[in-house]
Structure formats: structure tokens, C-alpha cells
């Protein structure tokens, strides 16, 4: 099962992806993590994109699409990807469609984590990430401790792009460029709305329930050779649907 998680900066895409990969044996693809790794080890690509990321702008589509091609084409990742932070532009949407078709896969579901702008700033301000295992924590809401984090403390860092100025820019860029593409997935009947203002565990319970349901019915369809498409409106129709607004 391949899925996409949308949401503004600080919505909890990484946090919820961390939870999902453990329970559903999926692989998280965070384009933000991949790009930051390039900056950290100062590859040519990393040097070129550093100022773009620090300003909260988008990295060019072809750069990101090339990274994604490598991942989708790897047989180890066949039909087990969570796209976190990708696609972000309509051109990335079309590139993803082409790649999935080429490698005989599809997106089963798209979540939109809906969060208010003022909530986002506090979350991002308190965020720390582990540069070794890539888990995401928060000094206010979800502090790292011996139960939820096994790596040494020295790996915990703040992100280079988590300044107040950058976060506001990232939020604006999201609203202008990424929000409109939600409509694309909505029209395909794949987009489900999740209230991201709740507690981490409450949000995850909801996501987990939906994914278990979808996995079950997808398997039933596979077993009895019933077209999956015929069931989607029945299954997705019982959840909260996205209401598109250009504001
Ligand atoms: P990226 O790294 O993807 O950043 P983002 O989209 O701005 O999203 P974040 O990672 O900041 O937020 P999140 O939703 O993952 O929240 P998290 O779970 O960490 O991208 C960074 C940059 O890379 C972009 O600006 C762009 O320049 C470039 N880039 C990336 N992808 C690109 C693409 N496809 N095309 C072009 N450029 C691209 O949670 C945030 C904090 O809140 C954490 O501390 C967490 O513990 C806490 N938290 C989470 N949920 C809750 C909750 N429910 N209650 C309380 N606290 C919570
Ligand atoms: Mg993230």
C-alpha cells in the first residue's frame, strides 16, 4: 500500500509517518529529510539547495523527482511507500503518476492533516529531530526519553530551517503552491481529512483505524479478484472528506 500525507509545515506528517511505518511495515519517504541529508554532508546538490531550504522556498521539481525515481524504482520498496512532503506542486503530481504507472503501482490513500497557522509555530519552535534514526520529537509536546528513543542524546538536533522567519515563509509557500493540488486527489476520491490539531496519539488512532480497514478490504479484493476501484467510494465515503477552499 502506497500513501501520501499532506499538511502544512509542523502539521505532524513526519510524526505520524514514524508511527505508521512501525505498524504497517512501510517505508517513509520524506523529501525534506533526503534534501537535508545532502546539505549535511555537503554534496554538490546539498550546496546548491542550502539557501533555498533556509529561505523556505521549494527546491526545483526535477531535483526532487530524480530522488523519488530512485526510490520508486527500487524493488525493495514496491508498493510500501509513505510519501511525506511529496508531491508539492502539480508538476510533481504528474511526475509521480508517471513513475507509479511505469513501476506498476498506485496510491491507495491520501491524508490531509489540517492544522491552524498559530499551532504550527509553537510546534516547530519545540521540534528536535534525531539525525541518526530520523525520529521527530518536541520539547513541549513529545519530549524524547529512554522509552521512545534509543539513540544517544548527542544525535538530537534542531533543524536548520526551523527559524520563525522560515516557518512563516514555508507556510505561505504551502498555501500558495501545495494546497491547490489537494483538489486533484480529492477529485480522484482518494483524499481524507484528518484534524491535525488533536493529540499525536488521537490522530494516530484515527489514521491506524482507516489504514487497517483499507488494508483489509484491499486484500479481500485481491483474494476474490474483485475490482478495488468499485469499493473505494464505499470505504472512503464513510470518512471525513476534504472541502476545498482556495483561501
Ligand atoms: P519538510 O522537511 O518536508 O518540511 P515541511 O513540509 O515544512 O514539514 P515539517 O517537516 O516542518 O512538518 P511535519 O508535518 O513533518 O511535522 P512534524 O511531524 O515534524 O521540507 C523542508 C524543506 O525542504 C521545504 O521547505 C522545501 O524547501 C524542501 N522540500 C521538501 N520537499 C520538497 C518537495 N517535494 N519539493 C520541493 N522542495 C521540497 O511535527 C512538527 C513538530 O510538532 C514536532 O516537534 C512534533 O513532535 C510536534 N507534533 C506533531 N504532531 C503534534 C500534535 N498532534 N500535537 C503536538 N505536537 C505535535
Ligand atoms: Mg517533516
Short mmCIF file of C-alpha atoms and ligand atoms in Angstrom, two decimals:
data_model
loop_
_atom_site.label_atom_id
_atom_site.label_comp_id
_atom_site.label_asym_id
_atom_site.label_seq_id
_atom_site.Cartn_x
_atom_site.Cartn_y
_atom_site.Cartn_z
CA UNK A 1 0.00 0.00 0.00
CA UNK A 2 1.42 3.40 -1.05
CA UNK A 3 0.07 6.53 0.61
CA UNK A 4 0.63 10.29 0.78
CA UNK A 5 0.49 12.58 3.82
CA UNK A 6 -0.19 16.25 3.19
CA UNK A 7 -0.23 19.12 5.63
CA UNK A 8 1.47 22.47 6.28
CA UNK A 9 4.89 22.64 7.97
CA UNK A 10 4.57 21.29 11.51
CA UNK A 11 1.28 19.52 10.79
CA UNK A 12 2.73 16.22 12.02
CA UNK A 13 3.45 14.46 8.70
CA UNK A 14 6.80 13.13 9.92
CA UNK A 15 5.46 12.22 13.37
CA UNK A 16 2.53 10.24 12.01
CA UNK A 17 4.71 8.60 9.31
CA UNK A 18 7.11 7.44 12.07
CA UNK A 19 4.15 5.72 13.75
CA UNK A 20 2.73 4.20 10.58
CA UNK A 21 5.98 2.59 9.39
CA UNK A 22 6.23 0.51 12.57
CA UNK A 23 2.70 -0.91 12.40
CA UNK A 24 2.34 -1.37 8.64
CA UNK A 25 5.87 -2.32 7.51
CA UNK A 26 6.07 0.64 5.14
CA UNK A 27 8.98 2.89 4.18
CA UNK A 28 8.81 6.64 4.82
CA UNK A 29 9.97 8.92 2.02
CA UNK A 30 10.46 12.42 3.38
CA UNK A 31 11.87 14.63 0.64
CA UNK A 32 12.74 17.19 3.35
CA UNK A 33 14.91 14.59 5.20
CA UNK A 34 16.56 13.49 1.95
CA UNK A 35 17.39 17.07 0.96
CA UNK A 36 18.68 17.99 4.45
CA UNK A 37 20.97 14.91 4.38
CA UNK A 38 22.50 16.24 1.14
CA UNK A 39 23.14 19.59 2.85
CA UNK A 40 24.60 17.96 5.94
CA UNK A 41 27.24 16.01 4.03
CA UNK A 42 27.75 18.98 1.66
CA UNK A 43 27.31 17.17 -1.65
CA UNK A 44 27.18 19.36 -4.79
CA UNK A 45 23.40 19.09 -4.66
CA UNK A 46 23.42 19.99 -0.95
CA UNK A 47 25.48 23.13 -1.57
CA UNK A 48 23.13 24.20 -4.38
CA UNK A 49 19.93 23.84 -2.39
CA UNK A 50 21.04 25.07 1.03
CA UNK A 51 19.92 28.67 0.62
CA UNK A 52 16.63 27.60 -1.00
CA UNK A 53 15.73 25.46 2.02
CA UNK A 54 16.90 28.08 4.51
CA UNK A 55 14.59 30.60 2.82
CA UNK A 56 11.61 28.24 2.97
CA UNK A 57 11.28 28.03 -0.82
CA UNK A 58 10.77 24.87 -2.87
CA UNK A 59 13.70 23.00 -4.39
CA UNK A 60 13.29 22.65 -8.22
CA UNK A 61 10.91 19.89 -9.32
CA UNK A 62 13.46 17.97 -11.40
CA UNK A 63 15.81 17.63 -8.38
CA UNK A 64 13.07 16.14 -6.21
CA UNK A 65 11.60 13.99 -8.99
CA UNK A 66 15.02 12.42 -9.59
CA UNK A 67 15.34 11.48 -5.90
CA UNK A 68 11.85 9.95 -5.97
CA UNK A 69 12.57 7.94 -9.13
CA UNK A 70 15.46 6.18 -7.37
CA UNK A 71 13.17 5.17 -4.51
CA UNK A 72 10.16 4.02 -6.53
CA UNK A 73 12.31 2.04 -8.95
CA UNK A 74 13.90 0.04 -6.10
CA UNK A 75 12.14 -3.37 -5.94
CA UNK A 76 12.60 -3.43 -2.13
CA UNK A 77 10.13 -0.51 -1.92
CA UNK A 78 7.47 -1.99 -4.17
CA UNK A 79 4.03 -0.79 -3.01
CA UNK A 80 5.17 0.11 0.52
CA UNK A 81 5.89 3.84 0.49
CA UNK A 82 4.59 6.75 2.56
CA UNK A 83 5.23 9.98 0.72
CA UNK A 84 5.78 12.68 3.36
CA UNK A 85 6.19 16.12 1.79
CA UNK A 86 5.94 14.91 -1.81
CA UNK A 87 4.35 15.83 -4.21
CA UNK A 88 4.18 19.58 -3.51
CA UNK A 89 3.49 21.04 -6.94
CA UNK A 90 1.23 19.98 -9.76
CA UNK A 91 4.29 19.13 -11.86
CA UNK A 92 5.43 16.74 -9.07
CA UNK A 93 1.94 15.20 -9.02
CA UNK A 94 2.19 14.36 -12.72
CA UNK A 95 5.73 13.06 -12.36
CA UNK A 96 4.61 10.79 -9.51
CA UNK A 97 1.70 9.50 -11.61
CA UNK A 98 4.08 8.64 -14.47
CA UNK A 99 6.54 6.90 -12.17
CA UNK A 100 3.88 4.86 -10.42
CA UNK A 101 2.48 3.76 -13.77
CA UNK A 102 5.93 2.84 -15.04
CA UNK A 103 6.60 0.67 -11.98
CA UNK A 104 3.08 -0.77 -11.85
CA UNK A 105 1.95 0.79 -8.58
CA UNK A 106 -0.70 3.16 -7.29
CA UNK A 107 -1.59 5.45 -4.39
CA UNK A 108 -4.26 3.90 -2.19
CA UNK A 109 -5.00 6.85 0.06
CA UNK A 110 -4.06 10.49 0.67
CA UNK A 111 -4.36 12.07 4.14
CA UNK A 112 -4.61 15.79 4.69
CA UNK A 113 -3.54 16.83 8.21
CA UNK A 114 -5.35 20.07 8.76
CA UNK A 115 -3.69 22.42 11.31
CA UNK A 116 -4.14 26.10 12.16
CA UNK A 117 -1.28 28.52 11.42
CA UNK A 118 -0.74 29.59 15.06
CA UNK A 119 -0.43 25.96 16.24
CA UNK A 120 2.30 25.32 13.68
CA UNK A 121 4.72 27.98 15.04
CA UNK A 122 4.81 26.55 18.56
CA UNK A 123 5.25 23.02 17.29
CA UNK A 124 8.13 23.94 15.02
CA UNK A 125 9.74 26.03 17.75
CA UNK A 126 9.86 22.99 20.07
CA UNK A 127 10.90 20.42 17.48
CA UNK A 128 14.06 18.31 17.82
CA UNK A 129 14.98 15.51 15.42
CA UNK A 130 17.34 12.58 15.72
CA UNK A 131 19.90 12.77 12.93
CA UNK A 132 20.57 9.04 13.31
CA UNK A 133 17.11 7.39 13.32
CA UNK A 134 15.17 10.41 11.92
CA UNK A 135 12.52 10.25 14.66
CA UNK A 136 10.79 13.56 15.40
CA UNK A 137 10.25 14.88 18.97
CA UNK A 138 9.06 18.05 20.65
CA UNK A 139 10.37 19.59 23.86
CA UNK A 140 6.84 20.78 24.76
CA UNK A 141 4.53 18.09 23.38
CA UNK A 142 6.53 14.90 22.87
CA UNK A 143 9.93 15.01 24.60
CA UNK A 144 12.47 12.28 23.79
CA UNK A 145 13.07 9.81 26.64
CA UNK A 146 14.51 6.34 27.22
CA UNK A 147 11.20 4.70 26.25
CA UNK A 148 10.55 6.39 22.91
CA UNK A 149 14.15 6.94 21.72
CA UNK A 150 17.07 4.50 21.71
CA UNK A 151 19.86 6.61 20.11
CA UNK A 152 22.30 8.72 22.16
CA UNK A 153 21.24 12.29 23.06
CA UNK A 154 24.10 13.76 21.01
CA UNK A 155 22.17 12.93 17.82
CA UNK A 156 19.25 15.21 18.78
CA UNK A 157 19.30 18.49 16.87
CA UNK A 158 17.13 21.40 15.82
CA UNK A 159 16.51 21.71 12.09
CA UNK A 160 18.39 24.39 10.14
CA UNK A 161 15.14 25.64 8.60
CA UNK A 162 13.19 25.89 11.88
CA UNK A 163 13.57 29.63 12.41
CA UNK A 164 10.49 31.81 12.91
CA UNK A 165 11.09 33.68 9.63
CA UNK A 166 11.50 30.48 7.60
CA UNK A 167 8.47 28.80 9.10
CA UNK A 168 6.18 31.66 8.08
CA UNK A 169 7.65 31.55 4.58
CA UNK A 170 7.21 27.77 4.39
CA UNK A 171 3.61 28.14 5.49
CA UNK A 172 2.91 30.74 2.80
CA UNK A 173 4.62 28.65 0.13
CA UNK A 174 2.50 25.67 1.18
CA UNK A 175 -0.75 27.62 0.91
CA UNK A 176 0.16 29.06 -2.49
CA UNK A 177 1.62 26.01 -4.21
CA UNK A 178 0.65 22.82 -2.41
CA UNK A 179 -2.89 23.36 -1.16
CA UNK A 180 -4.35 23.61 -4.68
CA UNK A 181 -3.09 20.12 -5.56
CA UNK A 182 -5.24 18.63 -2.81
CA UNK A 183 -8.12 19.25 -5.17
CA UNK A 184 -6.52 16.89 -7.68
CA UNK A 185 -6.57 13.98 -5.20
CA UNK A 186 -10.00 14.99 -3.95
CA UNK A 187 -11.43 14.63 -7.44
CA UNK A 188 -9.88 11.17 -7.63
CA UNK A 189 -11.79 10.31 -4.43
CA UNK A 190 -8.60 9.47 -2.51
CA UNK A 191 -8.33 12.41 -0.11
CA UNK A 192 -9.35 12.07 3.55
CA UNK A 193 -9.35 14.94 6.01
CA UNK A 194 -7.74 14.45 9.45
CA UNK A 195 -7.96 17.05 12.23
CA UNK A 196 -4.26 17.61 12.99
CA UNK A 197 -4.96 19.87 15.98
CA UNK A 198 -5.61 16.88 18.25
CA UNK A 199 -3.09 14.96 20.35
CA UNK A 200 -0.50 12.87 18.47
CA UNK A 201 -1.97 9.60 19.80
CA UNK A 202 -5.57 10.58 18.94
CA UNK A 203 -4.59 11.43 15.38
CA UNK A 204 -2.67 8.20 15.04
CA UNK A 205 -5.58 6.08 16.35
CA UNK A 206 -7.74 7.55 13.61
CA UNK A 207 -5.14 7.00 10.86
CA UNK A 208 -4.41 3.47 12.07
CA UNK A 209 -8.11 2.53 12.03
CA UNK A 210 -8.52 3.81 8.48
CA UNK A 211 -5.39 2.05 7.21
CA UNK A 212 -6.38 -1.26 8.83
CA UNK A 213 -9.78 -1.03 7.17
CA UNK A 214 -8.31 -0.23 3.77
CA UNK A 215 -5.66 -2.95 4.04
CA UNK A 216 -8.35 -5.49 4.94
CA UNK A 217 -10.66 -4.63 2.04
CA UNK A 218 -7.80 -4.31 -0.42
CA UNK A 219 -6.71 -7.82 0.49
CA UNK A 220 -10.27 -9.16 0.17
CA UNK A 221 -10.48 -7.63 -3.33
CA UNK A 222 -7.15 -9.20 -4.27
CA UNK A 223 -8.24 -12.62 -2.92
CA UNK A 224 -11.59 -12.68 -4.73
CA UNK A 225 -10.32 -10.80 -7.81
CA UNK A 226 -12.90 -8.07 -7.23
CA UNK A 227 -12.03 -4.64 -8.75
CA UNK A 228 -10.71 -2.46 -5.91
CA UNK A 229 -11.98 0.68 -7.64
CA UNK A 230 -15.59 -0.46 -7.18
CA UNK A 231 -15.17 -0.46 -3.41
CA UNK A 232 -13.32 2.80 -2.87
CA UNK A 233 -16.30 5.15 -2.80
CA UNK A 234 -18.00 2.85 -0.27
CA UNK A 235 -14.96 2.70 2.02
CA UNK A 236 -13.71 6.28 1.69
CA UNK A 237 -17.25 7.66 1.72
CA UNK A 238 -17.64 6.75 5.40
CA UNK A 239 -14.75 9.05 6.40
CA UNK A 240 -14.47 12.80 6.60
CA UNK A 241 -13.91 14.23 3.12
CA UNK A 242 -11.80 17.22 2.15
CA UNK A 243 -13.57 20.52 1.49
CA UNK A 244 -11.55 22.52 -1.00
CA UNK A 245 -11.09 26.20 -0.30
CA UNK A 246 -8.63 28.45 -2.10
CA UNK A 247 -8.22 30.67 0.99
P1 LIG B 1 9.97 19.23 5.07
O1 LIG B 1 11.05 18.68 5.88
O2 LIG B 1 9.02 18.31 4.46
O3 LIG B 1 9.22 20.32 5.93
P2 LIG B 1 7.69 20.80 5.98
O4 LIG B 1 6.83 20.42 4.87
O5 LIG B 1 7.83 22.24 6.24
O6 LIG B 1 7.09 20.00 7.14
P3 LIG B 1 7.75 19.71 8.53
O7 LIG B 1 8.73 18.59 8.41
O8 LIG B 1 8.25 21.01 9.12
O9 LIG B 1 6.49 19.31 9.38
P4 LIG B 1 5.81 17.91 9.64
O10 LIG B 1 4.42 17.99 9.11
O11 LIG B 1 6.65 16.77 9.19
O12 LIG B 1 5.70 17.94 11.22
P5 LIG B 1 6.45 17.05 12.33
O13 LIG B 1 5.90 15.68 12.37
O14 LIG B 1 7.91 17.21 12.23
O15 LIG B 1 10.61 20.14 3.92
C1 LIG B 1 11.59 21.10 4.25
C2 LIG B 1 12.01 21.90 3.02
O16 LIG B 1 12.58 21.01 2.04
C3 LIG B 1 10.87 22.62 2.28
O17 LIG B 1 10.61 23.89 2.86
C4 LIG B 1 11.47 22.74 0.88
O18 LIG B 1 12.42 23.74 0.83
C5 LIG B 1 12.20 21.43 0.72
N1 LIG B 1 11.34 20.37 0.14
C6 LIG B 1 10.90 19.24 0.77
N2 LIG B 1 10.14 18.50 -0.04
C7 LIG B 1 10.08 19.18 -1.23
C8 LIG B 1 9.42 18.94 -2.46
N3 LIG B 1 8.64 17.84 -2.64
N4 LIG B 1 9.57 19.85 -3.45
C9 LIG B 1 10.35 20.95 -3.29
N5 LIG B 1 11.00 21.24 -2.14
C10 LIG B 1 10.87 20.37 -1.11
O19 LIG B 1 5.91 17.80 13.64
C11 LIG B 1 6.35 19.10 13.98
C12 LIG B 1 6.59 19.20 15.49
O20 LIG B 1 5.33 19.15 16.15
C13 LIG B 1 7.41 18.04 16.07
O21 LIG B 1 8.21 18.54 17.10
C14 LIG B 1 6.36 17.08 16.64
O22 LIG B 1 6.84 16.36 17.76
C15 LIG B 1 5.23 18.02 17.01
N6 LIG B 1 3.89 17.46 16.80
C16 LIG B 1 3.47 16.72 15.74
N7 LIG B 1 2.16 16.43 15.85
C17 LIG B 1 1.74 17.01 17.00
C18 LIG B 1 0.49 17.07 17.67
N8 LIG B 1 -0.58 16.49 17.17
N9 LIG B 1 0.41 17.75 18.84
C19 LIG B 1 1.52 18.36 19.36
N10 LIG B 1 2.74 18.32 18.78
C20 LIG B 1 2.85 17.67 17.61
MG1 LIG B 2 8.54 16.57 8.30
#
